[in-house]
Amino acid sequence: METEKTPQPLRVKDNIKQTRLLPSWYKAQPEPDEKEIKWGKFWAAACRRIMLTLGVTTAVTVTAYSWTLMQVREYEGKFQILVESVSNEQKSPENLILENNGFDYATQIEILRSPKVMLPLIKKIQASYPEITYDSLFAQKTGNKTFGKNNLSIERINNTKIIEVSYQNTNPEKIQVVLEQIASGYIKYSKENKKQQNQEILKFIQSQIPKLQDQGKVLQTQLQQLRLRYKIIEPGMQAQQLTQQMSQIRQQKIETETALQQMRSLLKMLQQQLGINLDQAIAASAISQDYNYQQLSQRMQEIENLIAIEKTRFTESHPRIQNLRDQQRNLLPLLQKESQRILGKELANKISNLPSLSLQDSLRLGIAQQILDTASKIKVLEIRNKAIIQAENSLNDQVKEFPVIIRKYSELQSKMQAIANTFNQLTSKRDQLLFEAAQQKQTPWEIISGPEIPRTKYNQLIPISPNLQKNLLYAAIGGLILGIIVSILAEKFNNVLYTPKDIKNATKLPVLGVIPDDKEAQFSSKNISAFQEAFRCLNTKLRLLHSDIPITSLTIASATSADGKSTVALHLALAAATMGQRVLLVDGDLRWPQLHLPLGLENALGLSNAIISDLPVTDFIHPCPVDENLFILTAGPIPPDPPRLLASNKMKNVMKQCQENFDLVIYDTPPLLGIADSSIISANTDGILLVVGLEKTDRTMLKQALEELKISGVNLIGVVANGLKGETIIPYSYIKQNSDINHQEITVNNLKSNNKIDKLTIDN
């Protein structure tokens, strides 16, 4: 049997591959329960089923449109009343009291709704429409419950002075009649109410004027008493005068204290100069002016002189000396008596040596007189200083008391002014009311808008119900929400997997690769596409799973057909070959072989021949026209019993030979469900790589396939998500331009030499 020759020599592996488990860090982590639907899933479901969402939305909107057209049209008419005069003038509290006493809108509206006001108006309306009653216009309240509908509404417009009255009914003519009668009735009510209010205000004014006059008289008396008591004419002038007086008193005090200090210094100096004190100076001045005392003093001086002369000749015991001493002793009582007469007994007893004072010369007498004058001036200055201090203390008391006086004065003035203002306003208002009463003029409320029913620019009545635009808007929003809910429910009951995250949640297994749905880029001679880069990433992850014991054989399988497992097997093999590994791609599907088709190879000889023959497996291997490191072992003729053939010892021997001669052997196998081929082959490889087709694989079938793998004990390496739409990632441009050109040239040459292989997609 002839086979195509393969490049020689084939490499022989020294070590046989041992069984392994996945690393602990690659174990599937627990994921949230599938029933926990998140908002992101809601939106994704709505987007995937956009036509269903739009269909539900359209149906709801059309239904709402039809229902709206069948409804009876209801209209609303209204009119607006200005109940207070509009003025920008700032009003005092007294004015507010006089002008409607601060309009109470809530109370006024309840009065307008009351039967007392409405029943007379309803009687007039019943002349045209007898069916109208008070209960038909207003809802009735019983406890906390309300019965009926408020067809007639009376409300204040925001914080304005306007009250709006509106009435709803299906008959526009009835609306117009009702509103016109109510408007005229309210205007009449306002006139009567205004007249009654004016009478009450006039009565109030008449009662307040005498009270204000009495209060003014009392305040005037208190103000007059305050002025008389504190001698206040004008508070401002009084304060200025106090300030000036304080300044003058302080200046006088300084001047007096300065003069007093000077006089005291002069007195001290004169006393030191004369050697006598003030009392001695007074005595010397007094006795020097008395003739009798001077005569006695002179006689005493003469005796003393004679004694002095005689003592030069005689001793103290001499009769002459003794005689003179007797005369001296006789004169002393006379001098003492005379001094007491002149000076007084108290002063005379205080001063010793009075005779010496009486014999002062004119100079000393002059100094003594200066002492007396200075002492007199000091007395005057001390009295003046004391008076100034008393005046200063009095002014200080006035200054301390003055703010209280001024405050009391101001309060009385303010009260008098307020009473005067109020009195003027009351009298003015009284005159105005009396004039209006005489002229029979009252200011009623004013109709500023309506009564009317809104119309279009074409003079067509505008209904308030049903509101077509509003109903359509609500229907569109509600329909959209309902459509999303229906889409989510449809999505929930649909078992198809849409995203890699769905696969991860369903299998609790690692998703090793995500293959984009890019058929045009599955084989490109121009550059590295995202499709090709995805397989390179997948191959890299497989090589890194166990760096100590690398994966050398791999089974590619899927739960059902049409998941793209053959495409994944082919392009994973091509990616591994491109990255430098010697790769053998084996078509292990002996029921419906497909790998030879996109490569343009013959399937006359293949795996089935290698199993039943005794020839080396290398005799049946074909070189791949795309890459020199990639080799293909096609399925060969379809045998009658593929599982028996695959489970034979010869098959094991074939697989062993493949592992010994290649770095990586990839087996493309049939679907897992209902077929044992994949489990048989994967039992002799490093593990199985499960391909899941996005938007194709059924969740239930995938779980059944996983259960079968679990039962068979096959090592499941991981999952590949195939056919991701709309999320293709452009690979990083890390290849130099020259390398791109060389790679393109090589690829083009390979394509030309192998009949331009333009499709590597297998849909099995």
mmCIF file of N, CA and C in Angstrom, residues 186-277:
data_model
loop_
_atom_site.group_PDB
_atom_site.id
_atom_site.type_symbol
_atom_site.label_atom_id
_atom_site.label_comp_id
_atom_site.label_asym_id
_atom_site.label_seq_id
_atom_site.Cartn_x
_atom_site.Cartn_y
_atom_site.Cartn_z
ATOM 1 N N TYR A 186 -70.297 84.623 41.555
ATOM 2 C CA TYR A 186 -69.136 84.968 42.381
ATOM 3 C C TYR A 186 -68.881 86.471 42.387
ATOM 4 N N ILE A 187 -69.112 87.123 41.249
ATOM 5 C CA ILE A 187 -68.934 88.576 41.206
ATOM 6 C C ILE A 187 -69.952 89.259 42.117
ATOM 7 N N LYS A 188 -71.196 88.780 42.060
ATOM 8 C CA LYS A 188 -72.236 89.343 42.943
ATOM 9 C C LYS A 188 -71.890 89.094 44.409
ATOM 10 N N TYR A 189 -71.411 87.876 44.679
ATOM 11 C CA TYR A 189 -71.011 87.549 46.049
ATOM 12 C C TYR A 189 -69.885 88.471 46.519
ATOM 13 N N SER A 190 -68.933 88.745 45.625
ATOM 14 C CA SER A 190 -67.804 89.595 46.004
ATOM 15 C C SER A 190 -68.269 91.014 46.337
ATOM 16 N N LYS A 191 -69.302 91.511 45.581
ATOM 17 C CA LYS A 191 -69.818 92.859 45.870
ATOM 18 C C LYS A 191 -70.465 92.909 47.256
ATOM 19 N N GLU A 192 -71.320 91.926 47.515
ATOM 20 C CA GLU A 192 -71.979 91.908 48.818
ATOM 21 C C GLU A 192 -70.967 91.701 49.945
ATOM 22 N N ASN A 193 -70.023 90.812 49.685
ATOM 23 C CA ASN A 193 -69.005 90.545 50.706
ATOM 24 C C ASN A 193 -68.134 91.774 50.941
ATOM 25 N N LYS A 194 -67.852 92.500 49.849
ATOM 26 C CA LYS A 194 -67.034 93.708 49.981
ATOM 27 C C LYS A 194 -67.772 94.774 50.782
ATOM 28 N N LYS A 195 -69.066 94.897 50.520
ATOM 29 C CA LYS A 195 -69.859 95.879 51.260
ATOM 30 C C LYS A 195 -69.903 95.537 52.740
ATOM 31 N N GLN A 196 -70.096 94.272 53.040
ATOM 32 C CA GLN A 196 -70.133 93.847 54.437
ATOM 33 C C GLN A 196 -68.774 94.056 55.105
ATOM 34 N N GLN A 197 -67.723 93.755 54.377
ATOM 35 C CA GLN A 197 -66.378 93.950 54.930
ATOM 36 C C GLN A 197 -66.113 95.419 55.212
ATOM 37 N N ASN A 198 -66.542 96.283 54.278
ATOM 38 C CA ASN A 198 -66.326 97.718 54.483
ATOM 39 C C ASN A 198 -67.073 98.226 55.721
ATOM 40 N N GLN A 199 -68.263 97.718 55.926
ATOM 41 C CA GLN A 199 -69.013 98.128 57.116
ATOM 42 C C GLN A 199 -68.305 97.675 58.394
ATOM 43 N N GLU A 200 -67.804 96.458 58.352
ATOM 44 C CA GLU A 200 -67.085 95.957 59.526
ATOM 45 C C GLU A 200 -65.805 96.756 59.756
ATOM 46 N N ILE A 201 -65.119 97.098 58.670
ATOM 47 C CA ILE A 201 -63.886 97.872 58.800
ATOM 48 C C ILE A 201 -64.198 99.268 59.333
ATOM 49 N N LEU A 202 -65.270 99.873 58.811
ATOM 50 C CA LEU A 202 -65.650 101.208 59.279
ATOM 51 C C LEU A 202 -66.000 101.186 60.764
ATOM 52 N N LYS A 203 -66.700 100.148 61.163
ATOM 53 C CA LYS A 203 -67.043 100.009 62.574
ATOM 54 C C LYS A 203 -65.784 99.840 63.421
ATOM 55 N N PHE A 204 -64.871 99.064 62.913
ATOM 56 C CA PHE A 204 -63.599 98.854 63.623
ATOM 57 C C PHE A 204 -62.818 100.164 63.743
ATOM 58 N N ILE A 205 -62.815 100.949 62.657
ATOM 59 C CA ILE A 205 -62.080 102.222 62.676
ATOM 60 C C ILE A 205 -62.704 103.182 63.685
ATOM 61 N N GLN A 206 -64.025 103.254 63.688
ATOM 62 C CA GLN A 206 -64.709 104.162 64.608
ATOM 63 C C GLN A 206 -64.425 103.796 66.073
ATOM 64 N N SER A 207 -64.235 102.520 66.319
ATOM 65 C CA SER A 207 -63.948 102.108 67.700
ATOM 66 C C SER A 207 -62.488 102.330 68.079
ATOM 67 N N GLN A 208 -61.595 102.366 67.094
ATOM 68 C CA GLN A 208 -60.168 102.484 67.388
ATOM 69 C C GLN A 208 -59.700 103.929 67.509
ATOM 70 N N ILE A 209 -60.361 104.857 66.825
ATOM 71 C CA ILE A 209 -59.889 106.252 66.834
ATOM 72 C C ILE A 209 -59.889 106.844 68.245
ATOM 73 N N PRO A 210 -60.961 106.729 69.049
ATOM 74 C CA PRO A 210 -60.907 107.279 70.419
ATOM 75 C C PRO A 210 -59.807 106.648 71.276
ATOM 76 N N LYS A 211 -59.595 105.368 71.104
ATOM 77 C CA LYS A 211 -58.531 104.707 71.866
ATOM 78 C C LYS A 211 -57.168 105.270 71.510
ATOM 79 N N LEU A 212 -56.951 105.502 70.221
ATOM 80 C CA LEU A 212 -55.672 106.060 69.794
ATOM 81 C C LEU A 212 -55.487 107.475 70.327
ATOM 82 N N GLN A 213 -56.565 108.244 70.343
ATOM 83 C CA GLN A 213 -56.467 109.612 70.871
ATOM 84 C C GLN A 213 -56.105 109.597 72.352
ATOM 85 N N ASP A 214 -56.725 108.706 73.116
ATOM 86 C CA ASP A 214 -56.412 108.608 74.549
ATOM 87 C C ASP A 214 -54.964 108.168 74.760
ATOM 88 N N GLN A 215 -54.518 107.185 73.985
ATOM 89 C CA GLN A 215 -53.131 106.726 74.109
ATOM 90 C C GLN A 215 -52.152 107.843 73.765
ATOM 91 N N GLY A 216 -52.492 108.659 72.768
ATOM 92 C CA GLY A 216 -51.625 109.775 72.388
ATOM 93 C C GLY A 216 -51.522 110.815 73.493
ATOM 94 N N LYS A 217 -52.631 111.088 74.166
ATOM 95 C CA LYS A 217 -52.608 112.071 75.254
ATOM 96 C C LYS A 217 -51.734 111.585 76.416
ATOM 97 N N VAL A 218 -51.867 110.307 76.746
ATOM 98 C CA VAL A 218 -51.063 109.747 77.842
ATOM 99 C C VAL A 218 -49.581 109.831 77.511
ATOM 100 N N LEU A 219 -49.242 109.463 76.290
ATOM 101 C CA LEU A 219 -47.836 109.513 75.892
ATOM 102 C C LEU A 219 -47.317 110.946 75.856
ATOM 103 N N GLN A 220 -48.157 111.875 75.433
ATOM 104 C CA GLN A 220 -47.748 113.274 75.396
ATOM 105 C C GLN A 220 -47.457 113.787 76.812
ATOM 106 N N THR A 221 -48.295 113.400 77.775
ATOM 107 C CA THR A 221 -48.079 113.804 79.173
ATOM 108 C C THR A 221 -46.775 113.212 79.709
ATOM 109 N N GLN A 222 -46.537 111.946 79.432
ATOM 110 C CA GLN A 222 -45.309 111.304 79.902
ATOM 111 C C GLN A 222 -44.077 111.953 79.284
ATOM 112 N N LEU A 223 -44.169 112.316 78.032
ATOM 113 C CA LEU A 223 -43.034 112.956 77.366
ATOM 114 C C LEU A 223 -42.766 114.339 77.956
ATOM 115 N N GLN A 224 -43.824 115.085 78.269
ATOM 116 C CA GLN A 224 -43.664 116.418 78.849
ATOM 117 C C GLN A 224 -43.033 116.328 80.239
ATOM 118 N N GLN A 225 -43.480 115.360 81.022
ATOM 119 C CA GLN A 225 -42.901 115.173 82.353
ATOM 120 C C GLN A 225 -41.419 114.797 82.271
ATOM 121 N N LEU A 226 -41.090 113.999 81.320
ATOM 122 C CA LEU A 226 -39.683 113.611 81.154
ATOM 123 C C LEU A 226 -38.829 114.814 80.783
ATOM 124 N N ARG A 227 -39.336 115.663 79.939
ATOM 125 C CA ARG A 227 -38.585 116.859 79.542
ATOM 126 C C ARG A 227 -38.375 117.798 80.729
ATOM 127 N N LEU A 228 -39.442 117.992 81.535
ATOM 128 C CA LEU A 228 -39.325 118.900 82.672
ATOM 129 C C LEU A 228 -38.384 118.338 83.735
ATOM 130 N N ARG A 229 -38.459 117.057 83.969
ATOM 131 C CA ARG A 229 -37.651 116.453 85.026
ATOM 132 C C ARG A 229 -36.170 116.510 84.705
ATOM 133 N N TYR A 230 -35.836 116.199 83.462
ATOM 134 C CA TYR A 230 -34.421 116.161 83.086
ATOM 135 C C TYR A 230 -34.003 117.350 82.233
ATOM 136 N N LYS A 231 -34.924 118.340 82.113
ATOM 137 C CA LYS A 231 -34.628 119.569 81.372
ATOM 138 C C LYS A 231 -34.136 119.250 79.954
ATOM 139 N N ILE A 232 -34.914 118.393 79.276
ATOM 140 C CA ILE A 232 -34.568 117.965 77.918
ATOM 141 C C ILE A 232 -35.414 118.743 76.919
ATOM 142 N N ILE A 233 -34.738 119.403 76.016
ATOM 143 C CA ILE A 233 -35.429 120.062 74.901
ATOM 144 C C ILE A 233 -35.273 119.212 73.641
ATOM 145 N N GLU A 234 -34.005 118.968 73.354
ATOM 146 C CA GLU A 234 -33.693 118.125 72.198
ATOM 147 C C GLU A 234 -32.607 117.148 72.627
ATOM 148 N N PRO A 235 -32.825 115.843 72.554
ATOM 149 C CA PRO A 235 -31.841 114.870 73.041
ATOM 150 C C PRO A 235 -30.466 115.034 72.407
ATOM 151 N N GLY A 236 -30.418 115.318 71.130
ATOM 152 C CA GLY A 236 -29.133 115.480 70.473
ATOM 153 C C GLY A 236 -28.378 116.681 71.008
ATOM 154 N N MET A 237 -29.092 117.816 71.170
ATOM 155 C CA MET A 237 -28.458 119.022 71.698
ATOM 156 C C MET A 237 -28.046 118.815 73.151
ATOM 157 N N GLN A 238 -28.891 118.091 73.898
ATOM 158 C CA GLN A 238 -28.574 117.834 75.300
ATOM 159 C C GLN A 238 -27.299 117.003 75.426
ATOM 160 N N ALA A 239 -27.135 116.038 74.601
ATOM 161 C CA ALA A 239 -25.923 115.215 74.639
ATOM 162 C C ALA A 239 -24.694 116.044 74.300
ATOM 163 N N GLN A 240 -24.825 116.957 73.334
ATOM 164 C CA GLN A 240 -23.707 117.817 72.964
ATOM 165 C C GLN A 240 -23.334 118.753 74.116
ATOM 166 N N GLN A 241 -24.339 119.279 74.786
ATOM 167 C CA GLN A 241 -24.068 120.169 75.918
ATOM 168 C C GLN A 241 -23.364 119.418 77.046
ATOM 169 N N LEU A 242 -23.806 118.202 77.335
ATOM 170 C CA LEU A 242 -23.149 117.411 78.367
ATOM 171 C C LEU A 242 -21.688 117.160 78.034
ATOM 172 N N THR A 243 -21.438 116.895 76.780
ATOM 173 C CA THR A 243 -20.055 116.663 76.354
ATOM 174 C C THR A 243 -19.202 117.913 76.561
ATOM 175 N N GLN A 244 -19.734 119.062 76.185
ATOM 176 C CA GLN A 244 -18.994 120.313 76.355
ATOM 177 C C GLN A 244 -18.767 120.620 77.836
ATOM 178 N N GLN A 245 -19.777 120.427 78.677
ATOM 179 C CA GLN A 245 -19.634 120.692 80.107
ATOM 180 C C GLN A 245 -18.579 119.777 80.740
ATOM 181 N N MET A 246 -18.596 118.506 80.333
ATOM 182 C CA MET A 246 -17.590 117.592 80.869
ATOM 183 C C MET A 246 -16.192 118.041 80.486
ATOM 184 N N SER A 247 -16.043 118.511 79.259
ATOM 185 C CA SER A 247 -14.735 118.993 78.810
ATOM 186 C C SER A 247 -14.295 120.215 79.603
ATOM 187 N N GLN A 248 -15.233 121.153 79.838
ATOM 188 C CA GLN A 248 -14.897 122.363 80.592
ATOM 189 C C GLN A 248 -14.551 122.028 82.044
ATOM 190 N N ILE A 249 -15.332 121.162 82.675
ATOM 191 C CA ILE A 249 -15.072 120.791 84.070
ATOM 192 C C ILE A 249 -13.689 120.149 84.208
ATOM 193 N N ARG A 250 -13.365 119.268 83.278
ATOM 194 C CA ARG A 250 -12.057 118.613 83.347
ATOM 195 C C ARG A 250 -10.923 119.615 83.179
ATOM 196 N N GLN A 251 -11.127 120.605 82.291
ATOM 197 C CA GLN A 251 -10.108 121.634 82.099
ATOM 198 C C GLN A 251 -9.953 122.491 83.364
ATOM 199 N N GLN A 252 -11.077 122.877 83.968
ATOM 200 C CA GLN A 252 -11.018 123.673 85.200
ATOM 201 C C GLN A 252 -10.363 122.882 86.329
ATOM 202 N N LYS A 253 -10.652 121.602 86.392
ATOM 203 C CA LYS A 253 -10.064 120.781 87.435
ATOM 204 C C LYS A 253 -8.554 120.722 87.293
ATOM 205 N N ILE A 254 -8.098 120.573 86.063
ATOM 206 C CA ILE A 254 -6.652 120.530 85.822
ATOM 207 C C ILE A 254 -6.007 121.859 86.219
ATOM 208 N N GLU A 255 -6.636 122.972 85.803
ATOM 209 C CA GLU A 255 -6.076 124.290 86.120
ATOM 210 C C GLU A 255 -6.046 124.534 87.638
ATOM 211 N N THR A 256 -7.124 124.192 88.349
ATOM 212 C CA THR A 256 -7.197 124.404 89.811
ATOM 213 C C THR A 256 -6.161 123.561 90.533
ATOM 214 N N GLU A 257 -6.039 122.297 90.146
ATOM 215 C CA GLU A 257 -5.059 121.429 90.792
ATOM 216 C C GLU A 257 -3.646 121.908 90.543
ATOM 217 N N THR A 258 -3.417 122.453 89.341
ATOM 218 C CA THR A 258 -2.073 122.990 89.049
ATOM 219 C C THR A 258 -1.778 124.204 89.932
ATOM 220 N N ALA A 259 -2.730 125.158 90.043
ATOM 221 C CA ALA A 259 -2.532 126.359 90.869
ATOM 222 C C ALA A 259 -2.380 125.998 92.347
ATOM 223 N N LEU A 260 -3.173 125.017 92.790
ATOM 224 C CA LEU A 260 -3.092 124.589 94.182
ATOM 225 C C LEU A 260 -1.725 124.007 94.500
ATOM 226 N N GLN A 261 -1.196 123.234 93.549
ATOM 227 C CA GLN A 261 0.130 122.664 93.750
ATOM 228 C C GLN A 261 1.186 123.758 93.826
ATOM 229 N N GLN A 262 1.043 124.785 92.999
ATOM 230 C CA GLN A 262 2.004 125.889 93.006
ATOM 231 C C GLN A 262 1.943 126.669 94.331
ATOM 232 N N MET A 263 0.747 126.961 94.808
ATOM 233 C CA MET A 263 0.610 127.697 96.070
ATOM 234 C C MET A 263 1.182 126.916 97.250
ATOM 235 N N ARG A 264 0.949 125.627 97.268
ATOM 236 C CA ARG A 264 1.488 124.811 98.349
ATOM 237 C C ARG A 264 3.020 124.801 98.324
ATOM 238 N N SER A 265 3.583 124.751 97.138
ATOM 239 C CA SER A 265 5.046 124.802 97.028
ATOM 240 C C SER A 265 5.582 126.154 97.516
ATOM 241 N N LEU A 266 4.893 127.257 97.173
ATOM 242 C CA LEU A 266 5.320 128.601 97.604
ATOM 243 C C LEU A 266 5.224 128.739 99.122
ATOM 244 N N LEU A 267 4.145 128.241 99.729
ATOM 245 C CA LEU A 267 3.980 128.318 101.178
ATOM 246 C C LEU A 267 5.098 127.577 101.896
ATOM 247 N N LYS A 268 5.430 126.419 101.406
ATOM 248 C CA LYS A 268 6.495 125.644 102.023
ATOM 249 C C LYS A 268 7.822 126.379 101.948
ATOM 250 N N MET A 269 8.072 127.018 100.789
ATOM 251 C CA MET A 269 9.334 127.740 100.607
ATOM 252 C C MET A 269 9.404 128.941 101.548
ATOM 253 N N LEU A 270 8.294 129.718 101.709
ATOM 254 C CA LEU A 270 8.290 130.896 102.591
ATOM 255 C C LEU A 270 8.468 130.485 104.049
ATOM 256 N N GLN A 271 7.833 129.398 104.443
ATOM 257 C CA GLN A 271 7.975 128.932 105.816
ATOM 258 C C GLN A 271 9.415 128.531 106.120
ATOM 259 N N GLN A 272 10.041 127.863 105.139
ATOM 260 C CA GLN A 272 11.436 127.485 105.339
ATOM 261 C C GLN A 272 12.342 128.725 105.407
ATOM 262 N N GLN A 273 12.015 129.730 104.620
ATOM 263 C CA GLN A 273 12.829 130.947 104.587
ATOM 264 C C GLN A 273 12.713 131.726 105.906
ATOM 265 N N LEU A 274 11.514 131.809 106.487
ATOM 266 C CA LEU A 274 11.309 132.584 107.709
ATOM 267 C C LEU A 274 11.582 131.748 108.954
ATOM 268 N N GLY A 275 11.478 130.437 108.843
ATOM 269 C CA GLY A 275 11.728 129.550 109.964
ATOM 270 C C GLY A 275 10.569 129.454 110.917
ATOM 271 N N ILE A 276 9.405 129.801 110.520
ATOM 272 C CA ILE A 276 8.218 129.693 111.356
ATOM 273 C C ILE A 276 7.143 128.972 110.576
ATOM 274 N N ASN A 277 6.176 128.454 111.358
ATOM 275 C CA ASN A 277 5.071 127.781 110.693
ATOM 276 C C ASN A 277 3.934 128.763 110.450
#
